[in-house]
Each structure stands twice: as C-alpha cells, then as structure tokens.
XYZ file of C-alpha atoms in Angstrom:
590
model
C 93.492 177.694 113.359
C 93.137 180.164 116.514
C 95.019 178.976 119.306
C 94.023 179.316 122.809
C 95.983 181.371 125.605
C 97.082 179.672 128.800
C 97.765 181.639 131.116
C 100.487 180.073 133.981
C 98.715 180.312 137.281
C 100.775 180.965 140.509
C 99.343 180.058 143.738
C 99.506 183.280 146.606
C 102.605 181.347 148.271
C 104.188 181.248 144.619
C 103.527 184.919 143.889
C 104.962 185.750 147.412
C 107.984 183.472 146.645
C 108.138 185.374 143.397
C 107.967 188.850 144.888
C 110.522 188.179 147.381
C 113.166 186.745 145.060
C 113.303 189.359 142.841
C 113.422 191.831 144.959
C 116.066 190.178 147.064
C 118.584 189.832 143.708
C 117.047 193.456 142.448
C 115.113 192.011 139.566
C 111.501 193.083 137.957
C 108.489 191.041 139.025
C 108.193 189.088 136.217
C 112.058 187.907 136.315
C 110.896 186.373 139.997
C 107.987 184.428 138.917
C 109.969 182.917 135.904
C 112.309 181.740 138.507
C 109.450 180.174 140.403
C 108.124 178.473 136.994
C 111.539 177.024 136.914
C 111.709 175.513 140.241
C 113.780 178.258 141.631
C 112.722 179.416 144.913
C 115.499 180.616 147.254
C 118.363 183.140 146.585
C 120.662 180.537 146.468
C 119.112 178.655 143.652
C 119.063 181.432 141.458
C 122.703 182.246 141.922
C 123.204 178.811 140.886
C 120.784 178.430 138.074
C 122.565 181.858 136.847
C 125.505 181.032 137.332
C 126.049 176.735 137.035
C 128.933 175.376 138.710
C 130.604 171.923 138.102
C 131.238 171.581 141.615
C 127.372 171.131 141.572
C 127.115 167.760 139.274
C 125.758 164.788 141.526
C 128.027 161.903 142.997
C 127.684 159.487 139.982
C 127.764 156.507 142.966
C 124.614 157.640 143.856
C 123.026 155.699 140.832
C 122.175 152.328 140.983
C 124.501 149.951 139.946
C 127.432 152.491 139.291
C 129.750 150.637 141.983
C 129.209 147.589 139.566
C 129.674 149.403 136.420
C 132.725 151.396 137.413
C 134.455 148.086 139.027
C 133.614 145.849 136.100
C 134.964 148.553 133.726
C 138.041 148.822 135.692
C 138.664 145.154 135.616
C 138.001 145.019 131.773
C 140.683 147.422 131.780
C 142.873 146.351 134.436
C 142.991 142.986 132.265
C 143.218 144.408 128.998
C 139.660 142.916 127.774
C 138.466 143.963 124.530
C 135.614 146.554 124.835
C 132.375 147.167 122.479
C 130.315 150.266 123.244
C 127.194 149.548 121.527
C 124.694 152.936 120.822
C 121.845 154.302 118.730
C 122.342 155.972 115.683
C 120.727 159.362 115.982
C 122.585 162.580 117.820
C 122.640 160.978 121.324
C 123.615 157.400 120.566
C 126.564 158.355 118.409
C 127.509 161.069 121.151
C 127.291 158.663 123.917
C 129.588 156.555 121.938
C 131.808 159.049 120.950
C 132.389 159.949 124.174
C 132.976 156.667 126.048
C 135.446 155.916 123.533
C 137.298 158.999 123.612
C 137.673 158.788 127.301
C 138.718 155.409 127.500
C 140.768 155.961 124.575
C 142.908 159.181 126.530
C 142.819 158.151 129.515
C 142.397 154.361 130.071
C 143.685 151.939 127.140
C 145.191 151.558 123.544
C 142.948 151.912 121.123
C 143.516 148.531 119.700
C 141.496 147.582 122.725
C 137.949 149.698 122.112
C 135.713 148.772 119.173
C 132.237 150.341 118.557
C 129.070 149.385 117.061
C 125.978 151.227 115.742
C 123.356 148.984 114.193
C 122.154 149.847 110.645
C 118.617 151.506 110.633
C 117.285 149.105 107.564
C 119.236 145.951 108.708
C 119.113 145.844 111.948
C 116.646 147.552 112.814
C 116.289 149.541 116.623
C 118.339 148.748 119.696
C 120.285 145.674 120.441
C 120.592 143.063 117.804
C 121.394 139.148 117.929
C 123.854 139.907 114.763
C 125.733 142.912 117.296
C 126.200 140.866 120.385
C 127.407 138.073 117.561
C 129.732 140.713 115.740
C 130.977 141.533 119.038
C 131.560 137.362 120.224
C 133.612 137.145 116.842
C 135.915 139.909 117.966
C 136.318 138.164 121.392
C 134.476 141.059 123.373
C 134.661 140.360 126.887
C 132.450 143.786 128.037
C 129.850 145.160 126.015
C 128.645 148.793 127.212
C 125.706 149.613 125.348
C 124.704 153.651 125.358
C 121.269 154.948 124.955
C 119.786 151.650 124.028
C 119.545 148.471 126.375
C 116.939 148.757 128.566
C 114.570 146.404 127.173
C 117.027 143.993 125.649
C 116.012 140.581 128.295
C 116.471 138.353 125.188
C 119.585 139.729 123.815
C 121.609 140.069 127.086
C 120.797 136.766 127.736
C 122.233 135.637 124.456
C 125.264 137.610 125.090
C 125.862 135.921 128.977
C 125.911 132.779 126.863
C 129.108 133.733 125.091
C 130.995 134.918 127.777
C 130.183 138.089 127.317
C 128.749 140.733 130.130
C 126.897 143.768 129.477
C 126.977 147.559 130.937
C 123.205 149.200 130.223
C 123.508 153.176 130.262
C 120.207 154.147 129.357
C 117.743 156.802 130.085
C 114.621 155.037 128.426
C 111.856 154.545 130.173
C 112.114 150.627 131.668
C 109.579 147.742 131.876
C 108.855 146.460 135.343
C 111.827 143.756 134.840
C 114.865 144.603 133.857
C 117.214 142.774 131.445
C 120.026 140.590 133.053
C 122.898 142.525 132.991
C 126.142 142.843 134.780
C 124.844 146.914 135.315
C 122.291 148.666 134.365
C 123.106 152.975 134.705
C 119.488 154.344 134.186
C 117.994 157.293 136.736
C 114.356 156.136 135.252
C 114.314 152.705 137.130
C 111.666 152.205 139.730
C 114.409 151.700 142.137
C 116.730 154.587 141.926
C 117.562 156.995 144.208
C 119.747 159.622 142.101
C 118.508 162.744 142.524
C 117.796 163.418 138.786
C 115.948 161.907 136.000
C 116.238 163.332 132.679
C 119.891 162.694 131.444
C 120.231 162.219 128.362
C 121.538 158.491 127.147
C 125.313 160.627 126.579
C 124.552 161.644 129.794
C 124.356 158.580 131.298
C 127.407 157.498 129.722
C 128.851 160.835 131.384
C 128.264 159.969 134.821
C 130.004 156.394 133.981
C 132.927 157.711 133.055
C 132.612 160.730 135.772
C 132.571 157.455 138.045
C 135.583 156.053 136.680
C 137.656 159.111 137.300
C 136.676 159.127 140.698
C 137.633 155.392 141.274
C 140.935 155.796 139.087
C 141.979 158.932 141.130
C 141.624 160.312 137.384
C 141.756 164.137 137.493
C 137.994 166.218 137.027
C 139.439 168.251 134.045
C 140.288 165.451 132.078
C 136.139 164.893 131.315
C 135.894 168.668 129.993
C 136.850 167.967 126.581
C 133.538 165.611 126.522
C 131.380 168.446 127.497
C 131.076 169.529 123.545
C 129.246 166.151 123.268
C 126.861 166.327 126.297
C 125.553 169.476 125.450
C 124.855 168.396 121.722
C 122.890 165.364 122.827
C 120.922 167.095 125.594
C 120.285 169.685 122.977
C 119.210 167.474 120.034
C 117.269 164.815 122.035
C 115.066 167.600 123.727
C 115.433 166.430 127.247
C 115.108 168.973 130.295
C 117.764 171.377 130.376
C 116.703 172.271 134.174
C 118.589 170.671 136.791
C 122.050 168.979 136.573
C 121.224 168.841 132.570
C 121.958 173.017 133.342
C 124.819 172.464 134.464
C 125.793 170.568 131.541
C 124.627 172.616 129.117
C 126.475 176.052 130.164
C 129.865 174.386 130.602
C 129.089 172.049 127.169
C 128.329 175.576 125.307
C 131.509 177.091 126.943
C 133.636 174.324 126.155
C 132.142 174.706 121.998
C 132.894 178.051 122.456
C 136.832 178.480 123.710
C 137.856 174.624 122.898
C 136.089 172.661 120.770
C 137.384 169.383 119.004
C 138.867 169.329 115.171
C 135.568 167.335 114.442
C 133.348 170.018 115.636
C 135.754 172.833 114.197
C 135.007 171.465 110.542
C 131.109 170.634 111.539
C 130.682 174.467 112.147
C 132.576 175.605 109.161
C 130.391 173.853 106.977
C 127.467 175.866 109.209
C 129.062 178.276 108.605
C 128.954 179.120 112.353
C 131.652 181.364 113.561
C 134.475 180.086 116.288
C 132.940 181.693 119.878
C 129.375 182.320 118.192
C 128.028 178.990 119.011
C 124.681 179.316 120.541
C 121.582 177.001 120.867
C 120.521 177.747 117.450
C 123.460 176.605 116.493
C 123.278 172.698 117.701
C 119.465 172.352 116.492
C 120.102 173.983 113.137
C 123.549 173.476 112.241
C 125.395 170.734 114.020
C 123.123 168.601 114.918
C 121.431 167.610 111.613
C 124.433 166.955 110.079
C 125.407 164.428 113.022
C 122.051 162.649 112.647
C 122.103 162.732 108.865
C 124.399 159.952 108.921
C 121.997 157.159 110.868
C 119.146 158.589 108.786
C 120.603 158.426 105.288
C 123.300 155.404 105.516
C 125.327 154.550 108.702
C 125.106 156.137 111.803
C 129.225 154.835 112.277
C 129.864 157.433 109.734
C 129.066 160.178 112.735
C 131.127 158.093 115.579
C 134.237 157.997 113.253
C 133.709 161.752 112.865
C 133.095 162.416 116.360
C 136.357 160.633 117.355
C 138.852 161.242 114.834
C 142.270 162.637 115.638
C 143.167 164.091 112.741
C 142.025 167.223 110.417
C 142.543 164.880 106.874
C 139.740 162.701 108.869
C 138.022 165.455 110.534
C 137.586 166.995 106.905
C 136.337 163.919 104.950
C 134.240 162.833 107.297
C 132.428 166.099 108.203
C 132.302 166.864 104.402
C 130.106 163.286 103.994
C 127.982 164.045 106.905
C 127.166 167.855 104.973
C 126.313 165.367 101.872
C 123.756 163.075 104.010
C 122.579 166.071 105.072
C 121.394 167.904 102.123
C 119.967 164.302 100.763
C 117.786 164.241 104.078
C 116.584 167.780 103.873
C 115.545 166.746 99.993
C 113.501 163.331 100.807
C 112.578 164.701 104.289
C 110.282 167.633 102.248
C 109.837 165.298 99.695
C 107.383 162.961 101.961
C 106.105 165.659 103.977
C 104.839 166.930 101.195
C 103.052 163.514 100.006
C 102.042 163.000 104.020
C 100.082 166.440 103.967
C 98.415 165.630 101.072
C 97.303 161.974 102.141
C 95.743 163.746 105.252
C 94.250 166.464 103.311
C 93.081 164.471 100.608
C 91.289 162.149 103.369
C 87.883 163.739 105.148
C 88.187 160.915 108.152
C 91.953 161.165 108.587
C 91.693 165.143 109.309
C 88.850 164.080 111.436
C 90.999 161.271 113.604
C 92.686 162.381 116.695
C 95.902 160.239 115.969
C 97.050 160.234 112.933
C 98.528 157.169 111.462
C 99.638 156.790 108.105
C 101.789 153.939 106.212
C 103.452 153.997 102.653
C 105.958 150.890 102.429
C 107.953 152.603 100.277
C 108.733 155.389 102.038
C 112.434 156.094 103.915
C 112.532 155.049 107.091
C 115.511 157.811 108.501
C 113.251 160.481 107.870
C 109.577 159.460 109.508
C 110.340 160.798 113.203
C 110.861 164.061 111.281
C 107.778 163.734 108.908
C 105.814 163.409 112.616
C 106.994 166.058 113.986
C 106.294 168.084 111.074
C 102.371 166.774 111.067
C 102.160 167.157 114.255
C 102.927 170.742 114.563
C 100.644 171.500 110.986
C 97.671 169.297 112.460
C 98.155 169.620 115.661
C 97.636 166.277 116.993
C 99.812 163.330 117.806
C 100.667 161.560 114.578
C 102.623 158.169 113.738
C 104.701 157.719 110.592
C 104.982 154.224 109.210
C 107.093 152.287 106.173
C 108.324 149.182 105.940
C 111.200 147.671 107.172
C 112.318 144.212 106.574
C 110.205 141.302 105.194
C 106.430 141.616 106.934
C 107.804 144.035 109.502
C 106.815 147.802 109.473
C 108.429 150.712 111.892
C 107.006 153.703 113.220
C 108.342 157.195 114.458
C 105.498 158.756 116.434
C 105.624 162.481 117.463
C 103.069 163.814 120.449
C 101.359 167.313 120.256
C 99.226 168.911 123.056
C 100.727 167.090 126.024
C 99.719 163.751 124.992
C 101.699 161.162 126.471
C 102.187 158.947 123.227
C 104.311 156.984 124.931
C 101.683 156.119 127.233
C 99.347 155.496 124.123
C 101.536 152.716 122.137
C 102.063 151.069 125.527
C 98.363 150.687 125.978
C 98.361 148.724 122.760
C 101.598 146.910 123.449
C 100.838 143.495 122.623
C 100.307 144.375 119.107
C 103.751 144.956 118.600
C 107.071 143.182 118.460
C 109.319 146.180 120.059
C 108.758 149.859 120.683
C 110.178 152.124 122.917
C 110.670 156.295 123.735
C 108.841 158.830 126.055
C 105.786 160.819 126.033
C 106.846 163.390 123.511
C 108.428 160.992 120.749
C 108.463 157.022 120.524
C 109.164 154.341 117.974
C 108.155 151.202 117.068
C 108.276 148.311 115.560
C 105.295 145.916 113.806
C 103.882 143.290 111.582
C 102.052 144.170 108.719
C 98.683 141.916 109.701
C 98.738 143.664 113.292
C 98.362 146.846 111.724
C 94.567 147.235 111.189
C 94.325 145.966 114.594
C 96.565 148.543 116.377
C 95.353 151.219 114.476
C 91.502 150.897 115.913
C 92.689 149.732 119.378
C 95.186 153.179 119.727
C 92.331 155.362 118.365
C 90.194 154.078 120.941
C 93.121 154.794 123.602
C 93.040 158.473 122.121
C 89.542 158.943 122.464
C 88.498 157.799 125.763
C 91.449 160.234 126.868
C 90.130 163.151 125.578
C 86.590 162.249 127.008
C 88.230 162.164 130.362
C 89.455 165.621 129.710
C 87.354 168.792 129.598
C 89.143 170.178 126.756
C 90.608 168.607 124.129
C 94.188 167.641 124.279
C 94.889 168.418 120.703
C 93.514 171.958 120.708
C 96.624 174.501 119.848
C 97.275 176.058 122.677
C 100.033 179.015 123.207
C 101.941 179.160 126.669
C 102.205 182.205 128.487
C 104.357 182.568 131.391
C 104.084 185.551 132.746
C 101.155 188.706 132.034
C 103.004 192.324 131.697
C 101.469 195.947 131.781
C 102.789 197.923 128.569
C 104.802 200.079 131.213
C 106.625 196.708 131.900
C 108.262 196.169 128.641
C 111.880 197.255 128.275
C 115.474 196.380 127.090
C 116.550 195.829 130.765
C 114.063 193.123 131.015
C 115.082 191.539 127.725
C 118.774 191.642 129.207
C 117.277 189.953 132.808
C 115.245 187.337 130.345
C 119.191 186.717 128.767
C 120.216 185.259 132.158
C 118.514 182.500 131.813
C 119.998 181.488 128.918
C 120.586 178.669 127.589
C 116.996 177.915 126.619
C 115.325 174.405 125.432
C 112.667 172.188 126.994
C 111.565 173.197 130.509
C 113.029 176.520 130.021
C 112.026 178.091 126.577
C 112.130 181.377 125.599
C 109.557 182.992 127.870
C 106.434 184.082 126.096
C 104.471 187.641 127.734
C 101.250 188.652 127.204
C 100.174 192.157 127.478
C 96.550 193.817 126.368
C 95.114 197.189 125.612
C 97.276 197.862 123.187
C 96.972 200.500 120.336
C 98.274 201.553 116.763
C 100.762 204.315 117.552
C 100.834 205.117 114.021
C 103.004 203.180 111.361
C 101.565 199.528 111.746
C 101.256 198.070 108.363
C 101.509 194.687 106.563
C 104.435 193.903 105.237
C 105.840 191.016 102.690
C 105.926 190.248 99.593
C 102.438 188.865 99.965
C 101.592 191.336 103.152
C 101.127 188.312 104.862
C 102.979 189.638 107.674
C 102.321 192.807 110.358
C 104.809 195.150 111.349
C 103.457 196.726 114.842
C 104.185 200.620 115.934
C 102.125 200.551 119.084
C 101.782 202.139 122.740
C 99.097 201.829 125.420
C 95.750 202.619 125.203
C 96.806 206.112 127.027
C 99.878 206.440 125.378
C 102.259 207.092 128.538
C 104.751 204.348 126.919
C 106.878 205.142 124.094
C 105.851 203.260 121.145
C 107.319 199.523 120.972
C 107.819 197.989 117.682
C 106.815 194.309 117.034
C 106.587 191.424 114.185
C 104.150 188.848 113.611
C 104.612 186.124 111.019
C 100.895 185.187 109.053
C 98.656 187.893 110.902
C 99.020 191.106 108.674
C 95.044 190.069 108.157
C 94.658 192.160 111.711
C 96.065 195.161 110.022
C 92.643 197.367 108.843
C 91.584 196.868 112.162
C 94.267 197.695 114.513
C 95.331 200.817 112.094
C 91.486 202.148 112.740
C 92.848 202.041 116.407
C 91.122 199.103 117.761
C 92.554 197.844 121.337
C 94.804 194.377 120.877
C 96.183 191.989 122.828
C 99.357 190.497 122.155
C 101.968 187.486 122.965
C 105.132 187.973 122.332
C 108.833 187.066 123.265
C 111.514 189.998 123.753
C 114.508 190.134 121.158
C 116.786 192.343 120.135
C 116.381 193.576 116.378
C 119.791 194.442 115.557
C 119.137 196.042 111.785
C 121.837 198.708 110.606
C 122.425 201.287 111.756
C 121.164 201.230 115.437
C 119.624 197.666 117.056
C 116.313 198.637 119.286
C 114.161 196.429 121.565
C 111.531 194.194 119.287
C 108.142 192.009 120.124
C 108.524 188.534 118.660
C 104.869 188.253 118.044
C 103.555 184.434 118.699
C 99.672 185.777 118.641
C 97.548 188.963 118.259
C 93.876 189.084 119.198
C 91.569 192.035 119.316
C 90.783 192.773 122.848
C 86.856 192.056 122.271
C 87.807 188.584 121.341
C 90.186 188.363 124.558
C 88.230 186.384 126.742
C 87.311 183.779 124.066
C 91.340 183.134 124.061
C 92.140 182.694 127.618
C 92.685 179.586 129.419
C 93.667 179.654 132.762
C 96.589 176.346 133.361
C-alpha cells in the first residue's frame, strides 16, 4: 500500500524561530527547525535539551498529594510497618517495583520489612485484585504502595481501608473523574494537578516518590542514581514521551547502563549479547526489554522483580537465564498467532473491509495479544483489538492504535459494555463478558466510523512523517553528526525523516537481494553539482528500470552511517521512493 507524505508545516514565526536558533548555536537550517518541532525555541533550551542536567528534574512536592505520600511513607518507616508495593507485570510495573524496593531496601529499612506483589496475568487478571489487598492483610501490611496500576481501583481501596490497611497510588494512567479513596494518589494526569509534566512513566512516578523522600529524609541526591538503569528501561519500553523531564531521565538512565549498571542488568545484556558501554536505545527495545516482559507474558511477572532486585551474581544468573527461556517461548507463540491472526483477516472479505479490527479465539495466550495488535496494526494499518479468554465467561483485550486514533478514546465511548479497561490513546486493555461481546463490537465500529466521517481523510490511511524538506546540496555527514545530538530518540523525538526531490541515477543503482526485492541507490541531483549519495530501500527494488533510465525521484529517508569494511561513508535510510511525476499525488501538507 502507497503511503502518503506529510509534510510538517511551520508557521513564518516558527521558521523565524528556526532560522535564528541555528544560526545563533552555528547549526544548518534544518537542525533549527527540528529544534522548533521539539518544543525548543530559545538558546537556552537547546543547551539543555543537548546537554540534560539533573539539576533540571522538577520539585517532586509540586505533585499533588506528594506531602501525603512522602509523610505517610516516612511514618510507615519511622514505625517499622510492613510495606507491599503492588505493580503491573509488564517492563514498567516490574521496574517501578524494582525500584521502590531497592531504595527503601538501601536506604530506608531491613528487608524483612518490604514485600512485593505482581498479580498473575491468567489469575488475577489486570490491576488491583481483592485476593492482593487480601494476600497483603494476611501478612499484616500496614501501607500498600501500588506502582503503575491504581488509579481506577474505588472498590478495591475501599476493601483495603477496611482492614487497616492504607494505600499510596503512583500512577500515570489516565483517571476517571473520581478518584479512588486513597491515603495518596502520585499521578501528573489528574484533572487537578499542577506539576509541570505529564508523561512519566508509572517507574517514573514511583521516581519522584522516592526523589521526595530523599528530600524529606535529608537523604543525599546520588543515592537515587543507581535507579536511573530502571527509569530509562521503563520510559523506553512503555513508549511514553522522551521530551521534557522524561529527557532528562533518559540521558542520565543510558549513562548510568553504560559506566554502572546493576549485576541484574550485567547478565541481561550478556545474554543480548550487548557489549558493557555499547548500550544504546536499540538495545532496551530489542534486547533487554523483552526479556524483562517475557516473564508477566509467559508465567509470573515476580520472576522479573526478583531479577531486577537481586544482590547476588548466583541469583542474578538464574534468574536472567529463566527470563532468556520465557523469552524465546514468547517470540515462538507470539509468531505463532500472528500468523493465524493474519490469516483470519485475510481469509475474511468484511474484516479487511472494517476500520477496527477485532478478533477473538478463546484459546489463544493472553501474554502475547498486545503484541499480536501491534503487529496488525502496523500490516493493516488500522487500529486493531486482540481478544482470548480469560477466566470463566470473561474475555481480555490488548488493543493497539494506528493513524493517530485515540483508541483509548474509542473503548471509553463504549464503556459500559465492559467490566474494566484501562491505557492511553496509542495502546489500551480490557476486560469483558463473553455475551457483551457482539454488542461492543457493533457499538465501537460505529464509534470508528462516525470519526472518520468527521475527518477529511481517513485516519487509517498510512501516512509517512516528514520533518523537515532538504535540497540535495543539503545532505552531508556533518548534518548526520548535528541529527546525533539529539540523541536519545523514541516517541516525540524519532529519528528525523528528510525528504528531498529531483533526484537522479548517478550510475550504479540496482536491485539487490536474494529476491531483488530491495534497491541500492547511486544518485546525485538532477544537475549533478552533488557528489553522488548512496542509499537503501527495503521492498522498492520494483522502482529500479525506471530510475536506472534516469527518471527524476523523490525520496524519504533518515541519515546513518554505513560502517561496512574497509571505510564507513554517509548512507540514506530509505523509508519511501516516488517518481517525481507521482509527487504531488503523495504530499500532504500536516
């Protein structure tokens, strides 16, 4: 399927903003309206988004609630209570765990004092559980801090209040309009707060509690750096913005991988095979964190917290060495019901033909549906929900958006069909009985569609992202190493993508593969005044006869370095390739 182009627009104050920049820090053009995409619009802001500074992280009492938290936490401490940290089984729960109870563990109490709890996937289901807050009243919990989960739990808080016991939410989910009943609740997405940023992760959140409790126990700063190796995996795995304080995060968190990271991580990348100093973005999404989420998708997501905290290489070892296990099982059944998913949808005229996809097999595993979406999404592209069953007459759902749909916004819409659900517009989950099924199913489809009427284009339409337009003359390897600097990348600053057009064969453009299915690009400007640049794209060698009979092209493309033996030289990353006659079909201005 073609995709379209769109084109980021800059208004004339942007494009003056953009000018100015670069030229003030003695950057190209383009570098300045990157910046501007990013928010960045003063000197100052790029030194710091260049260059991130702890100094820079936001007072943690600036949340709502965080006097509360920190000074109920103290006392639990103070008094030697028994503590539960309660959290989610995929990367960010068991992070957000892992690193409350490593703090509190190093810094604050015996261990004998800290207990954790992730509930099982199949058993328990998602979020807090009557049989947790009861597994926590039989150990005689006194606090319960619960850690990327809570926000929703009304019910279950109020069961725990009954026992005695009082409850910490750090959350980053969006809330409903009331909030449970809980001692705290740590969330920057309620309709009340006033801290200045949004998009923490849920390990995040449990960051600034602890950031909080230094502060209030005259604890020093440098004790939380150890915990920055967890941070940055959650932020990274859970796709949240990596713009703002989440920056900040991020560069330390990578830094702190890099020159110090824990025994647990140490034996995580050795199984990666990721080597000490090299770890990089790539890294976390490929490498480390599958194998942490392998555990809550395969058995027990406990099996990554007792990882994630252990002192000691015999445990680091074994531990690691089971997650590696889960891991390869996951990668088997996850392409195992992709395969059977594709085929359902291909095999089905009016399911290729629906603009949410929603399909159900009870038998299939539930830790690998959000997966499985994501997967459909990106072949069909369209917003698609994964379903199997659960426990007696229940089903749950992993839904995965495409397009900019807010799918969030979509199961909401259709809320009363369901018994729980939860997430945010790119990814959400839920949970249902069988009968409401048919029901849901037509009244979400009917959600989908009278969006897209109210749209001029359709949502679901592939469309490719370009930031910023370059002449050929444009393209160099000192604007690949000014692109580097704004490394790390991830969601709300990826990789930026380029377009450039009137582009010619400069002789040795070919298909290449053992299928030629792919197109290896010699090329220059349509005058040649550029030396030729060499570029790759993946699927489009079917371009080839045409573009090596020296037909103009347009291209998008990230910059790389290709550094093949013996010398490395500056390569086009190919996204898409057009013919300039069909140029103006592809464009789409944002």
């Amino acid at each position: 399927m073609s995709q379209s182009w769109e084109i980021r627009s800059y208004t004339s104050e942007e494009e003056t903003q953009a000018r100015e920049l670069a030229s003030r820090l003695g950057l190209f053009p383009a570098m300045g309206y990157l910046l501007v995409a990013r928010g960045i619009h003063t000197y100052e802001e790029a030194q710091n988004f260049f260059s991130p500074r702890l100094e820079e992280l936001y007072d943690p009492f600036a949340m709502e609630d965080m006097t509360v938290a920190v000074e109920r936490l103290h006392r639990a401490i103070e008094e030697r209570e028994h503590i539960l940290i309660y959290g989610d089984y995929d990367v960010d729960g068991t992070t957000a765990v892992a690193l409350l109870y490593r703090y509190l563990r190093a810094q604050c109490l015996p261990q004998e004092y800290l207990h954790y709890y992730i509930p099982d996937r199949y058993d328990d289901g998602y979020g807090i559980t009557l049989q947790g807050i009861d597994y926590a009243h039989q150990l005689g919990i006194g606090l319960i801090i619960s850690v990327d989960t809570g926000i929703k739990a009304t019910e279950e808080i109020i069961y725990a209040r009954s026992l005695g016991i009082d409850f910490i939410v750090c959350d980053h989910h969006t809330p409903d309009e009331t909030l449970p009943p809980a001692t705290a609740i740590l969330n920057p997405k309620r309709a009340d707060n006033h801290y200045p940023f949004t998009e923490l992760s849920g390990c995040g959140v449990a960051f600034k509690l602890v950031q909080g409790l230094a502060i209030y126990r005259h604890l020093p700063f440098d004790s939380l750096l150890p915990l920055l190796e967890l941070l940055v995996l959650s932020i990274a795995q859970d796709r949240v913005s990596i713009l703002g304080e989440n920056r900040i995060f991020i560069y330390h968190g990578l830094q702190q991988l890099n020159s110090q990271p824990s025994i647990a991580i140490t034996y995580l990348m050795r199984l990666g095979k990721i080597q000490p100093g090299r770890v990089d973005m790539a890294s976390i999404y490929y490498e480390l964190g599958p194998r942490i989420n392998a555990a809550g998708r395969m058995a027990h997501g406990a099996e990554s917290v007792k990882l994630l905290i252990a002192e000691d290489h015999a445990t680091a070892e074994a531990q690691s060495q089971i997650l590696d296990e889960y891991n390869r099982q996951r990668q088997e059944l996850d392409q195992q019901v992709t395969r059977e998913a594709i085929t359902l949808v291909e095999a089905d005229p009016q399911l290729e033909k629906q603009r949410l996809i929603i399909l159900y097999r009870p038998e299939w595993n539930k830790g690998v549906m959000g997966i499985v979406a994501a997967r459909l999404a990106d072949r069909f592209h369209r917003p698609v929900l994964i379903l199997s069953r659960s426990t007696g007459e229940y089903l749950a759902g992993s839904g995965r958006s495409a397009g900019g749909f807010d799918l969030y916004q979509a199961i909401q819409a259709c809320s009363d069909c369901l018994e729980n659900f939860g997430g945010h517009i790119f990814a959400a989950g839920l949970t249902i009985r069988e009968d409401r099924l048919p029901e849901f199913r037509q009244r979400i489809q009917e959600y989908v569609a009278g969006v897209k009427e109210s749209t001029s284009t359709s949502s679901f339409t592939p469309r490719l992202k370009v930031d910023v337009q370059l002449k050929p003359s444009e393209i160099s390897r000192t604007l690949l190493r000014q692109v580097e600097m704004l490394y790390p990348f991830g969601t709300d600053n990826e990789r930026p993508v380029f377009m450039t057009q009137g582009m010619r064969d400069a002789g040795g453009s070919r298909a290449v593969g053992k299928a030629l299915q792919h197109l290896s690009l010699r090329m220059t400007d349509a005058y040649q005044r550029i030396r030729p640049l060499h570029g790759f794209a993946l699927g489009l060698a079917h371009y080839a006869p045409e573009i090596t009979r020296h037909k103009a092209f347009a291209l998008c493309f990230e910059l790389e370095e290709n550094n093949f033996y013996p010398q490395s030289f500056l390569q086009l990353r190919v996204k898409d390739l057009c013919l300039e006659s069909e140029l103006s079909e592809r464009l789409i201005e944002q």
